[in-house]
PDB file of C-alpha atoms in Angstrom:
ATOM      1  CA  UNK A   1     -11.138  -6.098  -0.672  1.00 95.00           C
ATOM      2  CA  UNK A   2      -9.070  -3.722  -2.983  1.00 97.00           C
ATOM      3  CA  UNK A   3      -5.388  -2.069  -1.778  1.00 98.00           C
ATOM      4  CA  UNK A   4      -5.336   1.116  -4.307  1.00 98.00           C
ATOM      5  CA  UNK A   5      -1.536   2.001  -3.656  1.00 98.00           C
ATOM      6  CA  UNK A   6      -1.224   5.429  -5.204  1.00 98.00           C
ATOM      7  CA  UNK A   7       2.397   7.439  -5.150  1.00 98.00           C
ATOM      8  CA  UNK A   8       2.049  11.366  -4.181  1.00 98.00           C
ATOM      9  CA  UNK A   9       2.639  13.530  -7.156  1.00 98.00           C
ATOM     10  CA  UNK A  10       6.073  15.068  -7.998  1.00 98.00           C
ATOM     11  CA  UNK A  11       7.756  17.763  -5.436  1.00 98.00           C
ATOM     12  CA  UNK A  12      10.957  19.760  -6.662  1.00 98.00           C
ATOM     13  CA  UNK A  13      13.289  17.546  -4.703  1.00 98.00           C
ATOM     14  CA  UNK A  14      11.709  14.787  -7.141  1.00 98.00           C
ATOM     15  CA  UNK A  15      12.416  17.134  -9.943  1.00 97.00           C
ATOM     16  CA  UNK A  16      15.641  17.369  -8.650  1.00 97.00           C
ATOM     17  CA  UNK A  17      16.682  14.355  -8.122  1.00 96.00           C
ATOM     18  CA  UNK A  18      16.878  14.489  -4.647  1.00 98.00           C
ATOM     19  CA  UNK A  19      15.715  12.029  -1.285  1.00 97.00           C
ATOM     20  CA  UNK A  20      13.233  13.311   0.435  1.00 97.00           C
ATOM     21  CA  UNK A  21      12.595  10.677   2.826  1.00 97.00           C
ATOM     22  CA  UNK A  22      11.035  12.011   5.962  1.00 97.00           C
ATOM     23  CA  UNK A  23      11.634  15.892   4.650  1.00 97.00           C
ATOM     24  CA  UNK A  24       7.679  17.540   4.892  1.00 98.00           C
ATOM     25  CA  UNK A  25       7.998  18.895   1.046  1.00 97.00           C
ATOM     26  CA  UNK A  26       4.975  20.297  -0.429  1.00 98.00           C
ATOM     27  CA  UNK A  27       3.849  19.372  -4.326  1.00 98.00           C
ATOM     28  CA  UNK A  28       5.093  21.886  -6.965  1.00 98.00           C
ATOM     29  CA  UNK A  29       2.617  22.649  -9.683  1.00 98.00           C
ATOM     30  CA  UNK A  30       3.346  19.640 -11.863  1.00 98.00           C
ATOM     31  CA  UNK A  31       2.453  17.536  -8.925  1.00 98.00           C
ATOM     32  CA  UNK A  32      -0.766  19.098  -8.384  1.00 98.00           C
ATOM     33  CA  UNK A  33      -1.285  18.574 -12.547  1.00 98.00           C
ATOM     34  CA  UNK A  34      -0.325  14.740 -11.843  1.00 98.00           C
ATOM     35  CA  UNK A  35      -3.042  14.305  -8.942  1.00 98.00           C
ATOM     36  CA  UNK A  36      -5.916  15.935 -10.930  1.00 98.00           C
ATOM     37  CA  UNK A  37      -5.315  13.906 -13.997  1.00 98.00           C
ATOM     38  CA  UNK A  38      -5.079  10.905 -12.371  1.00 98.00           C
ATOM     39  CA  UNK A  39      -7.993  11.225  -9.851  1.00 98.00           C
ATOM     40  CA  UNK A  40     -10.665  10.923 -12.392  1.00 98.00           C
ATOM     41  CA  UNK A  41      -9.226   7.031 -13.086  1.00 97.00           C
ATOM     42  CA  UNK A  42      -9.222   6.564  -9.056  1.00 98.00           C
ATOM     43  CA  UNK A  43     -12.335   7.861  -8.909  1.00 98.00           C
ATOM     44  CA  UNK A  44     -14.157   5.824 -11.222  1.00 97.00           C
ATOM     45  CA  UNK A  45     -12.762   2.639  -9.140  1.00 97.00           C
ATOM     46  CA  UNK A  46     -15.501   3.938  -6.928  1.00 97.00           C
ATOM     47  CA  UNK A  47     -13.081   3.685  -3.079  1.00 98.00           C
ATOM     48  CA  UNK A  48     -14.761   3.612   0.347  1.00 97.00           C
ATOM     49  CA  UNK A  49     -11.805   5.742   1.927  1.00 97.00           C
ATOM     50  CA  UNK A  50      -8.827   7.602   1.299  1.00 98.00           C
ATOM     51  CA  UNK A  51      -6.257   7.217   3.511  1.00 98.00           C
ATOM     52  CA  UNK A  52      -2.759   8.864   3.517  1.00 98.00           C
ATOM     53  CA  UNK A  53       0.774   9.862   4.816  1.00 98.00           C
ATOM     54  CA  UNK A  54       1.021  12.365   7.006  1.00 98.00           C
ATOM     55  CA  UNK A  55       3.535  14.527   5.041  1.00 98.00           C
ATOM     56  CA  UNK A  56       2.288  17.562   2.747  1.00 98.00           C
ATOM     57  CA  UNK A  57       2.901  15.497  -0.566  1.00 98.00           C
ATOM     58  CA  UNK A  58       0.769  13.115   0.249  1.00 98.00           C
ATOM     59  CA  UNK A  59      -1.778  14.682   1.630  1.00 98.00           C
ATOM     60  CA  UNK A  60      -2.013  16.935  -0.975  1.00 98.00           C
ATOM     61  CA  UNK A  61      -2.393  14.209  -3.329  1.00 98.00           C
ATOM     62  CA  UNK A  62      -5.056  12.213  -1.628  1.00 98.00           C
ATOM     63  CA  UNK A  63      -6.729  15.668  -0.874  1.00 98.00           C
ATOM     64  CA  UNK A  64      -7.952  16.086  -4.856  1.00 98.00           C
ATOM     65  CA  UNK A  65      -9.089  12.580  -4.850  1.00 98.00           C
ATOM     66  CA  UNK A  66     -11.137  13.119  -1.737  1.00 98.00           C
ATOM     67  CA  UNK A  67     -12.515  16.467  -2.994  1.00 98.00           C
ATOM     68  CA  UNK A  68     -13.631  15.057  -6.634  1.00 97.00           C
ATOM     69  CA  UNK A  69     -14.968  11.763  -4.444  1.00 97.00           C
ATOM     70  CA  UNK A  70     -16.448  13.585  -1.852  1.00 97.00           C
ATOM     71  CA  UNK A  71     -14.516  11.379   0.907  1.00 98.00           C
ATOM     72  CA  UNK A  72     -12.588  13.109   3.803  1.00 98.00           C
ATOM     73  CA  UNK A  73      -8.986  12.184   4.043  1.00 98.00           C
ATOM     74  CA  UNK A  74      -7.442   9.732   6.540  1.00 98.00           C
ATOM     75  CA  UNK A  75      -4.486  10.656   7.597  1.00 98.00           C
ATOM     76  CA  UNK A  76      -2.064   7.314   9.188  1.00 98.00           C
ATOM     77  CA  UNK A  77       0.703   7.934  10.847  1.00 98.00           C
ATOM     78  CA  UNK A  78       1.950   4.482  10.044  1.00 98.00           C
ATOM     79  CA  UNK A  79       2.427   5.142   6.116  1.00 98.00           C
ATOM     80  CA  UNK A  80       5.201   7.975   6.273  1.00 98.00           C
ATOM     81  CA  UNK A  81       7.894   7.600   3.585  1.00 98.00           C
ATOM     82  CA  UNK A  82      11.100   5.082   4.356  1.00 98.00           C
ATOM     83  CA  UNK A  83      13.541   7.769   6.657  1.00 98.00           C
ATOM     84  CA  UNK A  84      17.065   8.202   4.873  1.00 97.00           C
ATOM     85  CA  UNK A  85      18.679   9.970   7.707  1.00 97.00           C
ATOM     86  CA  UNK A  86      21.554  12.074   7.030  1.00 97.00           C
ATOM     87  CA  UNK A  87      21.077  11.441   2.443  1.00 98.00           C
ATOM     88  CA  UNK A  88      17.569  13.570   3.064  1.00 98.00           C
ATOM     89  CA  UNK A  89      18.118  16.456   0.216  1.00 97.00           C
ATOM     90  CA  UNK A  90      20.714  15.359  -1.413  1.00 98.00           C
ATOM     91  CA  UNK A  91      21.229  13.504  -4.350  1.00 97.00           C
ATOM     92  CA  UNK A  92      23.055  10.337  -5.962  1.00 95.00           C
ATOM     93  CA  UNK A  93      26.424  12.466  -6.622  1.00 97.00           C
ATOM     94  CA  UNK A  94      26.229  13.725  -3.499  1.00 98.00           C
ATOM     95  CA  UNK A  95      25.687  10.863  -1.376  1.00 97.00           C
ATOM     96  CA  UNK A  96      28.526   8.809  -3.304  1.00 97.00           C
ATOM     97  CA  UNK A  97      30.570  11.555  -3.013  1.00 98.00           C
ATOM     98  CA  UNK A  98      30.277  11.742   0.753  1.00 97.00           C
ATOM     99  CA  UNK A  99      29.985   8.215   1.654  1.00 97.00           C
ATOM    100  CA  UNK A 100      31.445   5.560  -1.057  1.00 97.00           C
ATOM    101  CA  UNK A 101      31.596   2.153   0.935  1.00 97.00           C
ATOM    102  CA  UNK A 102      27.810   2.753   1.791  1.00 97.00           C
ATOM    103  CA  UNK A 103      26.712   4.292  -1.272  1.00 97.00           C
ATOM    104  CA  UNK A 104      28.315   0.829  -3.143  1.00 96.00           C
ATOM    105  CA  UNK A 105      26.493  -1.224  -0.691  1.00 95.00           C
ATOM    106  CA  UNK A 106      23.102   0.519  -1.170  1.00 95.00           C
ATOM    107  CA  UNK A 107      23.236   0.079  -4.828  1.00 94.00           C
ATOM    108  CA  UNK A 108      24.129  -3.475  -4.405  1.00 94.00           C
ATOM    109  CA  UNK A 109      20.851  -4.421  -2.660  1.00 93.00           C
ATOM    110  CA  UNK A 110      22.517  -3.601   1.217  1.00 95.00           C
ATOM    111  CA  UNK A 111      21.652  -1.591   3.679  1.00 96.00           C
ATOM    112  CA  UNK A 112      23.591   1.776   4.880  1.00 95.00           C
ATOM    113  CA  UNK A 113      25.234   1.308   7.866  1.00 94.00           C
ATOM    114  CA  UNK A 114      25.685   3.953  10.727  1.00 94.00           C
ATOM    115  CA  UNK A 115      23.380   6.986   9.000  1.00 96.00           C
ATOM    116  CA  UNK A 116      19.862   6.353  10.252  1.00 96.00           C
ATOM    117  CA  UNK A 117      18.001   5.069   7.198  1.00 97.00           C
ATOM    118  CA  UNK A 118      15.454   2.657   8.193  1.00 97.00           C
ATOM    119  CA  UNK A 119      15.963  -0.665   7.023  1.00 97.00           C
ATOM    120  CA  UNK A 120      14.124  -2.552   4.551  1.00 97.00           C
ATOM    121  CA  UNK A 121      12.665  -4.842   6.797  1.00 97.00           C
ATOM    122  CA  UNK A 122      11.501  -1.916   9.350  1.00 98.00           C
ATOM    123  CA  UNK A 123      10.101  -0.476   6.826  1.00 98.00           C
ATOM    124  CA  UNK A 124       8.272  -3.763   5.748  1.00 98.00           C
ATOM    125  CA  UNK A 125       7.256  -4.009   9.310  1.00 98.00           C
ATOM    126  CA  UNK A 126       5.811  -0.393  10.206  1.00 98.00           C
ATOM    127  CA  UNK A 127       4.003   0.148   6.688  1.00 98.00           C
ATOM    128  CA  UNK A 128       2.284  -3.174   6.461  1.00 98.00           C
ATOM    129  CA  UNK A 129       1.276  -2.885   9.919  1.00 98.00           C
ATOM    130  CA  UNK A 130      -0.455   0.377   8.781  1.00 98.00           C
ATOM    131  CA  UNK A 131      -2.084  -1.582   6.117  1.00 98.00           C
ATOM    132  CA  UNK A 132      -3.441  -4.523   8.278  1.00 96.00           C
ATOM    133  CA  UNK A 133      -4.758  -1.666  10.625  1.00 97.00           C
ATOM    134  CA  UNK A 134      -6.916  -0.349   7.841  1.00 97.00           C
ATOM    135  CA  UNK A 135      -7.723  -3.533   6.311  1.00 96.00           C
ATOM    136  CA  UNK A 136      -8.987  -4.496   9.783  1.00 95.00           C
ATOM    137  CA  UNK A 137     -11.607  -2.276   9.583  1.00 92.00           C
ATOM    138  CA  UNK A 138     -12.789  -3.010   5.962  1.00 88.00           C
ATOM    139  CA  UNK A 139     -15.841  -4.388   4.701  1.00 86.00           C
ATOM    140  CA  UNK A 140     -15.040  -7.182   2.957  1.00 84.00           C
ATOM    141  CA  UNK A 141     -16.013  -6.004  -1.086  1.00 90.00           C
ATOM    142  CA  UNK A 142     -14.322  -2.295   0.281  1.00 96.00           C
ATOM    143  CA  UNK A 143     -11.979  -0.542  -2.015  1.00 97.00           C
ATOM    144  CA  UNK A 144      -9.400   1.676   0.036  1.00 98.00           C
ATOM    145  CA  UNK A 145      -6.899   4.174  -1.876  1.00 98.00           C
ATOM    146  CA  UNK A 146      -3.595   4.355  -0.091  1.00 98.00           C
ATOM    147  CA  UNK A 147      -1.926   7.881  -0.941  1.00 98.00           C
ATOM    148  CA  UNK A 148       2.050   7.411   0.358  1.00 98.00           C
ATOM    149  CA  UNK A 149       5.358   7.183  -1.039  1.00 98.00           C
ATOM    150  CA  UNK A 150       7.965   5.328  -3.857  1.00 97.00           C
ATOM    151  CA  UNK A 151      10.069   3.121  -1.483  1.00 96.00           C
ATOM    152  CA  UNK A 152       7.145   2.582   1.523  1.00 98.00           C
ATOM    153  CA  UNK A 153       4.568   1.348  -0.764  1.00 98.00           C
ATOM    154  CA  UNK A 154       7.057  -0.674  -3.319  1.00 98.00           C
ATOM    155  CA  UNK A 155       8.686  -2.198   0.086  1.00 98.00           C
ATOM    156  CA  UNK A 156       4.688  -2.844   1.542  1.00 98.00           C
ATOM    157  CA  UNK A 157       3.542  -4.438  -1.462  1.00 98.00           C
ATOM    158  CA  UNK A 158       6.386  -6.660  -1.237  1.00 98.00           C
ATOM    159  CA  UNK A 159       5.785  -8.155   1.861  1.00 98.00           C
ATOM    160  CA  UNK A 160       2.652  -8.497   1.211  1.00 97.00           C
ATOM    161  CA  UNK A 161       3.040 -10.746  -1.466  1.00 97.00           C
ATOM    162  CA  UNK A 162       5.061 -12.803   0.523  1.00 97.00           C
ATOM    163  CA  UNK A 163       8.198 -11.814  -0.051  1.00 97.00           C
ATOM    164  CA  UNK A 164      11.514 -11.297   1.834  1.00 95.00           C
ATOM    165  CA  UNK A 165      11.918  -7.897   0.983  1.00 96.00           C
ATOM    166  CA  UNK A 166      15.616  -7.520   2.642  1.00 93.00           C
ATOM    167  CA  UNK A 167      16.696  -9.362  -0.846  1.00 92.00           C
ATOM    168  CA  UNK A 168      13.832  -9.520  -3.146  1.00 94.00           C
ATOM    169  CA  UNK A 169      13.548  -6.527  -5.492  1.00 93.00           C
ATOM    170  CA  UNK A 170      10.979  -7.163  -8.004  1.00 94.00           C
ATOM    171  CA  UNK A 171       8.967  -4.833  -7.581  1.00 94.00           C
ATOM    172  CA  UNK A 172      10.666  -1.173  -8.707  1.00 91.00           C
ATOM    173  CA  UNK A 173       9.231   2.189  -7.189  1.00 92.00           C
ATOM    174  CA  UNK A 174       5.714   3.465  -8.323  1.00 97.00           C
ATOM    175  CA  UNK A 175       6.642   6.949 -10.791  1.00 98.00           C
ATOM    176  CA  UNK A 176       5.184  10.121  -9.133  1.00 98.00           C
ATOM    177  CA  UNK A 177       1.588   9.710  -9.094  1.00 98.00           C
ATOM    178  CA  UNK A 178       1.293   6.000 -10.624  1.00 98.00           C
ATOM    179  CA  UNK A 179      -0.888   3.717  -8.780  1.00 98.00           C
ATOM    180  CA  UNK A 180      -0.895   0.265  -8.049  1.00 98.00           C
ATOM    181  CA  UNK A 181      -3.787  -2.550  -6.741  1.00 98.00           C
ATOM    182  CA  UNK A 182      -3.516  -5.496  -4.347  1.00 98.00           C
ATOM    183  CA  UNK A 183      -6.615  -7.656  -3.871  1.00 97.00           C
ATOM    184  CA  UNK A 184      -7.383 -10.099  -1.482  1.00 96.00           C
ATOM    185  CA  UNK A 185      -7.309 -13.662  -1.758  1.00 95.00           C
ATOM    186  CA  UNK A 186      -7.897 -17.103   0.502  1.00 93.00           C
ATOM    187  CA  UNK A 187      -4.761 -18.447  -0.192  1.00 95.00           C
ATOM    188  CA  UNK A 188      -1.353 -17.653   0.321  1.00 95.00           C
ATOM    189  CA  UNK A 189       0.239 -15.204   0.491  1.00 96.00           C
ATOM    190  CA  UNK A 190      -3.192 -13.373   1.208  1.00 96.00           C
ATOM    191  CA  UNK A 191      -2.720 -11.243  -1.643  1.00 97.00           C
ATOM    192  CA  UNK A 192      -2.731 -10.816  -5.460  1.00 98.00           C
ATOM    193  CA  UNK A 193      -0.928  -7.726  -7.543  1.00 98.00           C
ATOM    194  CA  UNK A 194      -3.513  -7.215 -10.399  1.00 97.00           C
ATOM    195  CA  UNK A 195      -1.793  -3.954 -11.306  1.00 98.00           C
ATOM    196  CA  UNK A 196       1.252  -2.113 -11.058  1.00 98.00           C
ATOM    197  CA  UNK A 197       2.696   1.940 -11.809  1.00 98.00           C
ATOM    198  CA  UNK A 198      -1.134   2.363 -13.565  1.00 97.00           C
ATOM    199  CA  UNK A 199      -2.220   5.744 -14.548  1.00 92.00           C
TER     200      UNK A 199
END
C-alpha cells in the first residue's frame, strides 16, 4: 500500500513566521490556492481515502481533495500537529528572546524542557500509531492520502523508516502543501520513501 503524506496549505501564522502547533488556525487564501493546485496531482494518484487532522488547516486541505475525488474526509484524532505549549503564536525572536537556554537546546537537536512541547519521541509514538490504525484497515494495493502537519508527518515518516527520531534529522519539514509517499515493503524497516516535499 501507498502513505500519501500531504502538508495543509499555508495559514497567516505560516506567513508569519509563527508556531502554530495545536492553535485551530484556518487557511488564508494562499492556502486555499496551494490545495487546489496541488489536488489535481493527488488526484490523479487515484487514493482510496482521505484522511486528516482534526484542526481547520487540515481539514480544509484534505476537504478540496475529497471534493475534486469525490471521497468524504476522515477525520483522526491521532494525526494533530506536534503541541509546542507555551511558543504557540510566537515566533523564533520571540521564543529566544523569552527563553535562551531552551531556545539553544531546541536548535541543537534537544528537547525544551519545562514548557509542554511534546517530545520527539511522543510525537513518533502518537502519529505512527495513527498511521498503523489506518493502515490496519487497508487493502493491500490501497493508496491513502494523509492531510496533517510539517513536524508530525516529517517526525512519522521518520520512524517509520526505522529511525530514532530523538537524534536523527534527515528528513526536513514538508513546505506548506508539499506531499510526500511511503510504500510498503517485506523487509525492514517495513517501509520505503519513494518521494519527498513533491508538488
Amino acid at each position: 500500500m501507498e502513505l500519501v503524506l500531504w502538508r495543509h496549505g499555508q495559514t497567516d501564522a505560516n506567513l508569519h513566521q509563527r508556531i502554530q502547533g495545536r492553535s485551530n488556525i484556518p487557511l488564508n487564501a494562499t492556502g486555499v490556492a496551494q490545495a487546489q493546485a496541488v489536488a489535481p496531482a493527488l488526484a490523479a494518484l487515484e487514493p482510496h481515502r482521505i484522511v486528516c487532522s482534526p484542526l481547520k488547516r487540515a481539514l480544509q486541505t484534505a476537504e478540496v481533495l475529497g471534493e475534486r475525488c469525490g471521497l468524504a474526509v476522515t477525520v483522526e484524532e491521532g494525526l494533530v500537529e506536534r503541541s509546542f505549549g507555551a511558543w504557540e503564536g510566537k515566533d523564533r525572536q520571540e521564543i529566544a528572546a523569552g527563553w535562551p537556554e531552551e531556545y539553544r537546546r531546541w536548535r541543537e537537536g534537544g528537547e525544551p524542557r519545562g514548557l509542554g512541547v511534546e517530545t520527539r519521541d511522543q510525537v513518533a509514538t502518537r502519529v505512527r500509531a495513527a498511521l498503523e490504525r489506518i493502515c490496519a484497515t487497508a487493502e493491500e494495493d490501497e493508496r491513502v492520502v494523509v492531510v496533517s502537519h510539517g513536524s508530525a508527518l516529517s517526525i512519522a515518516a521518520s520512524s517509520l523508516l526505522g529511525q530514532r527520531v530523538s537524534a536523527w534529522f534527515g528528513l526536513r519539514g514538508l513546505d506548506n502543501c508539499r506531499y510526500g509517499v511511503l510504500r510498503s515493503a517485506r523487509r525492514e524497516p517495513g517501509w520505503v520513501l519513494t518521494g519527498w516535499n513533491l508538488g
